Structures are given as C-alpha cells and as structure tokens.
Amino acid sequence: MEHSSFPSAFSTLFGELPKETWCCSDLYKWEGFWYTSSHLPAAMAARLNFQANDSDVFLTSSMKTGTTWLKAIIPTIMNPIGRMDDDNNDPLLKRHPNELMPSLEVQLFKENPNPDLSYMSSPRLFRTHIPYPMLPESVKNSACKIVYITRDPKDTFGSLWHFFNSLVTTHGIDPWPMNEAFDSFCRGVHVFGPFHDHVLSYWKESIKRPEKILFLRYEDMRKDPKGQLRRLACFLGRPFEKEKEVDKVLWRCSLERLKNLEVNQHGADPWLGFEYKFYFRRGSVGDWKNNMSNEMKEKLDHITAMKYEGSDLGFGH
Ligand code: PAP
C-alpha cells in the first residue's frame, strides 16, 4: 500500500505505536483504531486543519459497506438538475463515484496537510472512512450533514476479503488466506477497524443527533431502495417531488449500470492505484453464505451480538 508524502515527521511516532501487518501493509493503532502509514497523517492533518461549512455533506463508513453506491447517489441527489437531466450529461458516465466525493484521507489531506479547498463549490461533498472520534471538530460542531452506512459484518468481511484478495493477486502476490483475514477482522485489526467500534461510534451520535447524522443500513437500501432514497433526500434537504425522479436516481446509481460503464471497467483510482472494476462485485445481502463456514459465522455473530448489545443494530444472528 502507498505511503504519504509527508510521513517523515511521523517516523518517530510510528515507531511508538502498536503495529500489525495486514494484507501486505503495516497498520498502526491510534486512539483505538487501525490506520495505514498513509491514512494516519492525513487523518491527523484533516482533524487539525479542515474547516467545515454548514452546507457540506459527509459520507462516512467503515470499508465495504456500500459506500460506492452512496458516492454515486449523494452527488446525483445534490445536483439540482441531475435527477432529471439528459442522461448523456450524467457525470457518472465519465467519472467513477470515487471522483465525485473526494476523500479526506486518501485524496485531499494526503499530499498536503493544509490544502486550499476554495475551488470547491457549495455544497461541498466529502467522504471519509475516519471513525467518528477522529473527525475534525468543525465537522462535528457545524451544521453540516453526515451520512453513515453500515452492513452486516459477515458480508462486510466477505466484501473486504474479495476486494483486497483481488488487488494482491492481480499484482502477482500470493492470495490472501481467508482464515488469516478472518482472524484479523475478528480481532478488529484491519484498515479503519475495529469494524464494530467504528459502527458504534457513529450510531451513538446518530441517536443523540438524528438531524445531524443519518444512519443507513445496506440491507435496508437493498430491501426498500425507494423508501431509503426518499429518507436520504429529505435528510439532505432535497426531497423528491416526483416518483420518476426516484426511479431515475436509482437507475443511474444501480450496480448493474455502474458496473458496465466503460469508465468503471477499465480505469483505476489515481490516488490509490486500485482498479475501478473491483469496487463493483455482487452487491448481495447474505453473500457470506458463499464465503464462510458455519464456524466462522457463529464466531463473528457472537462477537457482533456482544459488541452491539444494548443497541438496535442487530446483525448478530
Ligand atoms: P469502499 O469502502 O472501498 O468504498 P464499498 O463501496 O463500501 O467499498 O463496498 C463495496 C461493496 O458495495 C461491494 O459489495 P460486494 O463485495 O458484497 O459485492 C460492491 O459490489 C457494492 N456496491 C458497489 N456499488 C454498488 C451499487 N451501485 N449498488 C449496490 N451495491 C454496490
């Protein structure tokens, strides 16, 4: 995995932090969560220097929970003409969803600890995998909106394993043993992990401040896409007026469509080098049945039930 261009100031710090090797990368533990040597300085710089505007929208998530779907949906909802505009002008035709919502830690604060963001027009749309406690204070305290998406931990793990295994194998590296990946996931050691703590950090805030943080589940989006889309649009202050607008956004952002677009079949993320096609796979609910033994399912369900006890998050069964 890549390194930040300003890690030298961090070399002493890195030497003092708990460290684990995860899928060919070194991860470092900072304030309870695991980061790569590239993400951690960028997240710290963003926390120090990022100034939120009230009109900003933040898409937040742990990895592989359905973020790419929302990276397509949110810009389409927020674009005043995007919902009904000529399909030939759809930005998704030319740009992978990653490019429509820049990431704090992967893009904006990676090369420069204090980037000039004045070129961005309002409303600015951002995404991040940074856990809630590490968010810049102005994001927490301004009126900007935060959308969080989560997913069944079993499907999240399966998606994470498939994604990184595809990356390593296409680079000629040995496959990532699933049992090794699973053991790390259960211990909470993975990029931006522990998964359950990440989810809880946002869920708790969403209970306290539902007008500030909208908490979505991938499974609900799959089961009732229209209902969840309306909920999201209202939260963002852009309610739908016509049914066909809802249909249009869902079609434009559907996995089937995005997966088959030229831009997503052949391009690669310029910041990460990851091939765009790997962001689109099956998108199934319950795909863990194809990946996990019963023993693995029982183990992860048990951890989930313990971690989520007292919440209405579910998933531990
Ligand atoms: P990220 O954290 O790297 O951004 P993220 O988009 O959160 O990844 O997760 C990828 C998952 O979302 C994949 O799930 P799978 O591995 O179980 O198949 C991917 O298929 C799914 N996904 C991507 N785009 C869409 C979409 N438009 N609609 C539904 N699911 C999608």
GROMACS .gro file of C-alpha atoms and ligand atoms in nm:
model
  348
    1MET     CA    1   0.000   0.000   0.000
    2GLU     CA    2   0.117   0.353  -0.072
    3HIS     CA    3   0.280   0.594   0.170
    4SER     CA    4   0.203   0.957   0.238
    5SER     CA    5   0.443   1.216   0.103
    6PHE     CA    6   0.484   1.369   0.449
    7PRO     CA    7   0.544   1.073   0.677
    8SER     CA    8   0.897   1.172   0.780
    9ALA     CA    9   0.764   1.387   1.064
   10PHE     CA   10   0.571   1.082   1.172
   11SER     CA   11   0.851   0.827   1.163
   12THR     CA   12   0.919   0.869   1.537
   13LEU     CA   13   0.551   0.846   1.616
   14PHE     CA   14   0.505   0.535   1.401
   15GLY     CA   15   0.790   0.370   1.589
   16GLU     CA   16   0.599   0.411   1.914
   17LEU     CA   17   0.257   0.293   1.802
   18PRO     CA   18   0.119  -0.063   1.816
   19LYS     CA   19   0.180  -0.216   1.474
   20GLU     CA   20   0.037  -0.516   1.287
   21THR     CA   21   0.086  -0.648   0.937
   22TRP     CA   22  -0.241  -0.676   0.747
   23CYS     CA   23  -0.267  -0.795   0.387
   24CYS     CA   24   0.087  -0.681   0.293
   25SER     CA   25   0.051  -0.346   0.474
   26ASP     CA   26   0.165  -0.221   0.809
   27LEU     CA   27  -0.119  -0.086   1.021
   28TYR     CA   28  -0.074   0.146   1.319
   29LYS     CA   29  -0.311   0.183   1.612
   30TRP     CA   30  -0.405   0.536   1.705
   31GLU     CA   31  -0.671   0.620   1.964
   32GLY     CA   32  -0.824   0.273   1.935
   33PHE     CA   33  -0.838   0.242   1.553
   34TRP     CA   34  -0.602   0.097   1.290
   35TYR     CA   35  -0.462   0.309   1.005
   36THR     CA   36  -0.208   0.271   0.725
   37SER     CA   37   0.102   0.490   0.736
   38SER     CA   38  -0.060   0.698   0.463
   39HIS     CA   39  -0.405   0.742   0.615
   40LEU     CA   40  -0.296   0.831   0.968
   41PRO     CA   41  -0.100   1.153   0.892
   42ALA     CA   42  -0.375   1.259   0.651
   43ALA     CA   43  -0.647   1.196   0.911
   44MET     CA   44  -0.446   1.389   1.171
   45ALA     CA   45  -0.393   1.678   0.930
   46ALA     CA   46  -0.763   1.686   0.845
   47ARG     CA   47  -0.854   1.689   1.213
   48LEU     CA   48  -0.620   1.982   1.268
   49ASN     CA   49  -0.688   2.191   0.960
   50PHE     CA   50  -1.020   2.106   0.797
   51GLN     CA   51  -1.289   2.373   0.834
   52ALA     CA   52  -1.640   2.251   0.766
   53ASN     CA   53  -1.910   2.468   0.609
   54ASP     CA   54  -2.269   2.431   0.723
   55SER     CA   55  -2.368   2.324   0.373
   56ASP     CA   56  -2.109   2.041   0.350
   57VAL     CA   57  -2.219   1.679   0.323
   58PHE     CA   58  -2.002   1.399   0.460
   59LEU     CA   59  -2.038   1.037   0.357
   60THR     CA   60  -1.885   0.823   0.629
   61SER     CA   61  -1.846   0.446   0.661
   62SER     CA   62  -1.623   0.160   0.750
   63MET     CA   63  -1.487  -0.004   0.434
   64LYS     CA   64  -1.701  -0.224   0.209
   65THR     CA   65  -2.040  -0.140   0.349
   66GLY     CA   66  -2.196   0.012   0.036
   67THR     CA   67  -2.011   0.343   0.026
   68THR     CA   68  -1.967   0.343  -0.352
   69TRP     CA   69  -2.343   0.321  -0.402
   70LEU     CA   70  -2.383   0.636  -0.191
   71LYS     CA   71  -2.083   0.804  -0.359
   72ALA     CA   72  -2.299   0.786  -0.671
   73ILE     CA   73  -2.636   0.860  -0.509
   74ILE     CA   74  -2.546   1.165  -0.298
   75PRO     CA   75  -2.395   1.372  -0.583
   76THR     CA   76  -2.689   1.276  -0.804
   77ILE     CA   77  -2.940   1.391  -0.540
   78MET     CA   78  -2.748   1.710  -0.465
   79ASN     CA   79  -2.709   1.807  -0.829
   80PRO     CA   80  -3.008   2.040  -0.885
   81ILE     CA   81  -3.059   1.927  -1.242
   82GLY     CA   82  -2.901   1.587  -1.202
   83ARG     CA   83  -3.215   1.396  -1.124
   84MET     CA   84  -3.399   1.464  -1.446
   85ASP     CA   85  -3.124   1.597  -1.669
   86ASP     CA   86  -3.041   1.440  -2.001
   87ASP     CA   87  -2.880   1.105  -1.927
   88ASN     CA   88  -2.595   1.194  -2.163
   89ASN     CA   89  -2.484   1.462  -1.915
   90ASP     CA   90  -2.471   1.227  -1.620
   91PRO     CA   91  -2.127   1.277  -1.451
   92LEU     CA   92  -2.126   0.906  -1.368
   93LEU     CA   93  -2.077   0.832  -1.737
   94LYS     CA   94  -1.728   0.979  -1.724
   95ARG     CA   95  -1.626   0.957  -1.362
   96HIS     CA   96  -1.607   0.676  -1.110
   97PRO     CA   97  -1.809   0.758  -0.794
   98ASN     CA   98  -1.477   0.794  -0.603
   99GLU     CA   99  -1.413   1.110  -0.806
  100LEU     CA  100  -1.747   1.271  -0.723
  101MET     CA  101  -1.695   1.275  -0.346
  102PRO     CA  102  -1.327   1.336  -0.260
  103SER     CA  103  -1.182   1.153   0.038
  104LEU     CA  104  -1.021   1.344   0.324
  105GLU     CA  105  -0.757   1.082   0.396
  106VAL     CA  106  -0.699   0.933   0.050
  107GLN     CA  107  -0.703   1.248  -0.159
  108LEU     CA  108  -0.735   1.593  -0.004
  109PHE     CA  109  -0.505   1.572   0.300
  110LYS     CA  110  -0.270   1.301   0.177
  111GLU     CA  111  -0.011   1.510  -0.005
  112ASN     CA  112  -0.070   1.841   0.169
  113PRO     CA  113  -0.162   1.881   0.538
  114ASN     CA  114  -0.347   2.206   0.471
  115PRO     CA  115  -0.487   2.206   0.118
  116ASP     CA  116  -0.668   2.503  -0.032
  117LEU     CA  117  -1.025   2.383  -0.089
  118SER     CA  118  -1.160   2.720  -0.204
  119TYR     CA  119  -1.204   2.582  -0.557
  120MET     CA  120  -1.484   2.356  -0.436
  121SER     CA  121  -1.832   2.488  -0.499
  122SER     CA  122  -2.111   2.468  -0.244
  123PRO     CA  123  -2.246   2.229  -0.132
  124ARG     CA  124  -1.913   2.053  -0.093
  125LEU     CA  125  -1.937   1.673  -0.085
  126PHE     CA  126  -1.675   1.471   0.102
  127ARG     CA  127  -1.625   1.112   0.205
  128THR     CA  128  -1.416   0.953   0.475
  129HIS     CA  129  -1.359   0.619   0.649
  130ILE     CA  130  -1.225   0.802   0.958
  131PRO     CA  131  -1.407   0.689   1.276
  132TYR     CA  132  -1.631   0.943   1.448
  133PRO     CA  133  -1.393   1.039   1.733
  134MET     CA  134  -1.121   1.128   1.479
  135LEU     CA  135  -1.341   1.358   1.267
  136PRO     CA  136  -1.240   1.726   1.258
  137GLU     CA  137  -1.417   1.918   1.536
  138SER     CA  138  -1.578   2.154   1.286
  139VAL     CA  139  -1.745   1.857   1.115
  140LYS     CA  140  -1.893   1.752   1.449
  141ASN     CA  141  -1.990   2.101   1.559
  142SER     CA  142  -2.111   2.277   1.245
  143ALA     CA  143  -2.449   2.222   1.083
  144CYS     CA  144  -2.301   2.008   0.805
  145LYS     CA  145  -2.471   1.675   0.743
  146ILE     CA  146  -2.319   1.332   0.799
  147VAL     CA  147  -2.450   1.020   0.627
  148TYR     CA  148  -2.322   0.689   0.765
  149ILE     CA  149  -2.376   0.350   0.607
  150THR     CA  150  -2.320   0.012   0.765
  151ARG     CA  151  -2.373  -0.350   0.666
  152ASP     CA  152  -2.391  -0.699   0.812
  153PRO     CA  153  -2.036  -0.760   0.944
  154LYS     CA  154  -2.032  -1.101   0.773
  155ASP     CA  155  -2.099  -0.952   0.429
  156THR     CA  156  -1.863  -0.662   0.504
  157PHE     CA  157  -1.586  -0.907   0.583
  158GLY     CA  158  -1.656  -1.110   0.268
  159SER     CA  159  -1.650  -0.796   0.053
  160LEU     CA  160  -1.329  -0.674   0.218
  161TRP     CA  161  -1.156  -1.008   0.162
  162HIS     CA  162  -1.264  -1.028  -0.203
  163PHE     CA  163  -1.151  -0.671  -0.271
  164PHE     CA  164  -0.803  -0.696  -0.120
  165ASN     CA  165  -0.751  -1.051  -0.243
  166SER     CA  166  -0.829  -0.933  -0.597
  167LEU     CA  167  -0.581  -0.647  -0.557
  168VAL     CA  168  -0.294  -0.864  -0.435
  169THR     CA  169  -0.350  -1.142  -0.687
  170THR     CA  170  -0.361  -0.902  -0.983
  171HIS     CA  171  -0.025  -0.767  -0.864
  172GLY     CA  172   0.122  -1.116  -0.871
  173ILE     CA  173   0.123  -1.152  -0.492
  174ASP     CA  174   0.004  -1.476  -0.330
  175PRO     CA  175  -0.368  -1.492  -0.245
  176TRP     CA  176  -0.463  -1.355   0.095
  177PRO     CA  177  -0.562  -1.657   0.306
  178MET     CA  178  -0.922  -1.612   0.412
  179ASN     CA  179  -0.865  -1.761   0.757
  180GLU     CA  180  -0.587  -1.509   0.820
  181ALA     CA  181  -0.812  -1.222   0.703
  182PHE     CA  182  -1.098  -1.351   0.916
  183ASP     CA  183  -0.885  -1.379   1.228
  184SER     CA  184  -0.767  -1.017   1.182
  185PHE     CA  185  -1.123  -0.894   1.124
  186CYS     CA  186  -1.247  -1.067   1.439
  187ARG     CA  187  -0.962  -0.907   1.636
  188GLY     CA  188  -1.056  -0.569   1.491
  189VAL     CA  189  -0.729  -0.541   1.301
  190HIS     CA  190  -0.799  -0.405   0.952
  191VAL     CA  191  -0.794  -0.065   0.783
  192PHE     CA  192  -1.008   0.171   0.996
  193GLY     CA  193  -1.101  -0.121   1.225
  194PRO     CA  194  -1.227  -0.241   1.466
  195PHE     CA  195  -1.537  -0.258   1.250
  196HIS     CA  196  -1.789  -0.280   1.535
  197ASP     CA  197  -1.633   0.012   1.725
  198HIS     CA  198  -1.644   0.220   1.407
  199VAL     CA  199  -2.014   0.148   1.361
  200LEU     CA  200  -2.094   0.216   1.725
  201SER     CA  201  -1.906   0.546   1.720
  202TYR     CA  202  -2.141   0.683   1.453
  203TRP     CA  203  -2.454   0.501   1.569
  204LYS     CA  204  -2.431   0.655   1.918
  205GLU     CA  205  -2.403   1.004   1.773
  206SER     CA  206  -2.690   0.939   1.530
  207ILE     CA  207  -2.916   0.852   1.823
  208LYS     CA  208  -2.821   1.174   2.002
  209ARG     CA  209  -2.842   1.392   1.691
  210PRO     CA  210  -3.062   1.237   1.421
  211GLU     CA  211  -3.086   1.571   1.240
  212LYS     CA  212  -2.705   1.570   1.209
  213ILE     CA  213  -2.626   1.205   1.130
  214LEU     CA  214  -2.836   0.979   0.913
  215PHE     CA  215  -2.761   0.614   0.986
  216LEU     CA  216  -2.828   0.381   0.693
  217ARG     CA  217  -2.802   0.004   0.652
  218TYR     CA  218  -2.704  -0.156   0.321
  219GLU     CA  219  -2.967  -0.425   0.377
  220ASP     CA  220  -3.244  -0.165   0.412
  221MET     CA  221  -3.123   0.006   0.095
  222ARG     CA  222  -3.142  -0.325  -0.089
  223LYS     CA  223  -3.482  -0.416   0.052
  224ASP     CA  224  -3.654  -0.081   0.015
  225PRO     CA  225  -3.438   0.137  -0.211
  226LYS     CA  226  -3.713   0.388  -0.284
  227GLY     CA  227  -3.804   0.438   0.081
  228GLN     CA  228  -3.439   0.475   0.187
  229LEU     CA  229  -3.367   0.710  -0.102
  230ARG     CA  230  -3.657   0.934  -0.005
  231ARG     CA  231  -3.537   0.931   0.354
  232LEU     CA  232  -3.187   1.030   0.241
  233ALA     CA  233  -3.312   1.305   0.009
  234CYS     CA  234  -3.526   1.457   0.288
  235PHE     CA  235  -3.231   1.443   0.528
  236LEU     CA  236  -3.017   1.626   0.273
  237GLY     CA  237  -3.287   1.892   0.228
  238ARG     CA  238  -3.359   1.780  -0.130
  239PRO     CA  239  -3.686   1.588  -0.106
  240PHE     CA  240  -3.816   1.428  -0.424
  241GLU     CA  241  -4.123   1.578  -0.582
  242LYS     CA  242  -4.193   1.316  -0.844
  243GLU     CA  243  -4.177   0.940  -0.838
  244LYS     CA  244  -3.986   0.934  -1.164
  245GLU     CA  245  -3.703   1.131  -1.002
  246VAL     CA  246  -3.660   0.850  -0.750
  247ASP     CA  247  -3.657   0.593  -1.029
  248LYS     CA  248  -3.406   0.796  -1.225
  249VAL     CA  249  -3.156   0.825  -0.937
  250LEU     CA  250  -3.187   0.457  -0.856
  251TRP     CA  251  -3.132   0.355  -1.215
  252ARG     CA  252  -2.836   0.588  -1.264
  253CYS     CA  253  -2.667   0.460  -0.949
  254SER     CA  254  -2.755   0.093  -0.983
  255LEU     CA  255  -2.481  -0.164  -0.951
  256GLU     CA  256  -2.578  -0.319  -1.283
  257ARG     CA  257  -2.542   0.011  -1.468
  258LEU     CA  258  -2.225   0.137  -1.297
  259LYS     CA  259  -2.051  -0.197  -1.329
  260ASN     CA  260  -2.097  -0.196  -1.704
  261LEU     CA  261  -1.991   0.162  -1.772
  262GLU     CA  262  -1.668   0.193  -1.968
  263VAL     CA  263  -1.514   0.431  -1.710
  264ASN     CA  264  -1.556   0.173  -1.434
  265GLN     CA  265  -1.444  -0.128  -1.633
  266HIS     CA  266  -1.105  -0.001  -1.742
  267GLY     CA  267  -0.997   0.288  -1.517
  268ALA     CA  268  -0.801   0.291  -1.193
  269ASP     CA  269  -0.818   0.519  -0.890
  270PRO     CA  270  -0.536   0.774  -0.943
  271TRP     CA  271  -0.484   0.816  -0.567
  272LEU     CA  272  -0.476   0.451  -0.473
  273GLY     CA  273  -0.396   0.271  -0.796
  274PHE     CA  274  -0.687   0.034  -0.730
  275GLU     CA  275  -0.872  -0.077  -1.043
  276TYR     CA  276  -1.219   0.075  -1.051
  277LYS     CA  277  -1.384  -0.253  -1.150
  278PHE     CA  278  -1.304  -0.404  -0.810
  279TYR     CA  279  -1.546  -0.161  -0.641
  280PHE     CA  280  -1.838  -0.339  -0.809
  281ARG     CA  281  -1.897  -0.704  -0.737
  282ARG     CA  282  -2.217  -0.884  -0.641
  283GLY     CA  283  -2.383  -0.645  -0.402
  284SER     CA  284  -2.581  -0.930  -0.244
  285VAL     CA  285  -2.731  -0.947   0.100
  286GLY     CA  286  -2.625  -1.275   0.263
  287ASP     CA  287  -2.329  -1.337   0.031
  288TRP     CA  288  -2.141  -1.452   0.342
  289LYS     CA  289  -2.307  -1.792   0.286
  290ASN     CA  290  -2.077  -1.834  -0.015
  291ASN     CA  291  -1.767  -1.732   0.178
  292MET     CA  292  -1.789  -1.854   0.534
  293SER     CA  293  -1.804  -2.182   0.719
  294ASN     CA  294  -2.070  -2.226   0.986
  295GLU     CA  295  -1.798  -2.200   1.247
  296MET     CA  296  -1.685  -1.863   1.112
  297LYS     CA  297  -2.044  -1.739   1.101
  298GLU     CA  298  -2.102  -1.843   1.462
  299LYS     CA  299  -1.782  -1.675   1.576
  300LEU     CA  300  -1.848  -1.344   1.405
  301ASP     CA  301  -2.216  -1.342   1.507
  302HIS     CA  302  -2.111  -1.396   1.866
  303ILE     CA  303  -1.868  -1.102   1.855
  304THR     CA  304  -2.134  -0.886   1.690
  305ALA     CA  305  -2.401  -0.978   1.947
  306MET     CA  306  -2.162  -0.893   2.231
  307LYS     CA  307  -2.043  -0.566   2.076
  308TYR     CA  308  -2.389  -0.448   1.974
  309GLU     CA  309  -2.562  -0.550   2.296
  310GLY     CA  310  -2.797  -0.275   2.413
  311SER     CA  311  -2.825  -0.123   2.065
  312ASP     CA  312  -3.088  -0.192   1.799
  313LEU     CA  313  -2.821  -0.259   1.538
  314GLY     CA  314  -2.897  -0.630   1.503
  315PHE     CA  315  -2.685  -0.846   1.269
  316GLY     CA  316  -2.559  -1.079   1.544
  317HIS     CA  317  -2.763  -1.378   1.430
  318PAP     P1  318  -1.531   0.116  -0.035
  318PAP     O1  319  -1.534   0.116   0.115
  318PAP     O2  320  -1.397   0.074  -0.089
  318PAP     O3  321  -1.581   0.243  -0.095
  318PAP     P2  322  -1.787  -0.002  -0.069
  318PAP     O4  323  -1.846   0.064  -0.187
  318PAP     O5  324  -1.828   0.046   0.066
  318PAP     O6  325  -1.629  -0.003  -0.081
  318PAP     O7  326  -1.821  -0.157  -0.074
  318PAP     C1  327  -1.819  -0.232  -0.192
  318PAP     C2  328  -1.945  -0.315  -0.193
  318PAP     O8  329  -2.054  -0.236  -0.238
  318PAP     C3  330  -1.934  -0.434  -0.287
  318PAP     O9  331  -2.009  -0.539  -0.227
  318PAP     P3  332  -1.980  -0.693  -0.256
  318PAP    O10  333  -1.832  -0.713  -0.248
  318PAP    O11  334  -2.054  -0.767  -0.149
  318PAP    O12  335  -2.036  -0.719  -0.389
  318PAP     C4  336  -1.999  -0.378  -0.413
  318PAP    O13  337  -2.045  -0.479  -0.500
  318PAP     C5  338  -2.112  -0.298  -0.353
  318PAP     N1  339  -2.158  -0.192  -0.445
  318PAP     C6  340  -2.082  -0.108  -0.520
  318PAP     N2  341  -2.159  -0.028  -0.593
  318PAP     C7  342  -2.287  -0.059  -0.564
  318PAP     C8  343  -2.414  -0.010  -0.611
  318PAP     N3  344  -2.422   0.085  -0.703
  318PAP     N4  345  -2.526  -0.067  -0.561
  318PAP     C9  346  -2.519  -0.166  -0.469
  318PAP     N5  347  -2.403  -0.216  -0.422
  318PAP    C10  348  -2.288  -0.164  -0.469
   0.00000   0.00000   0.00000
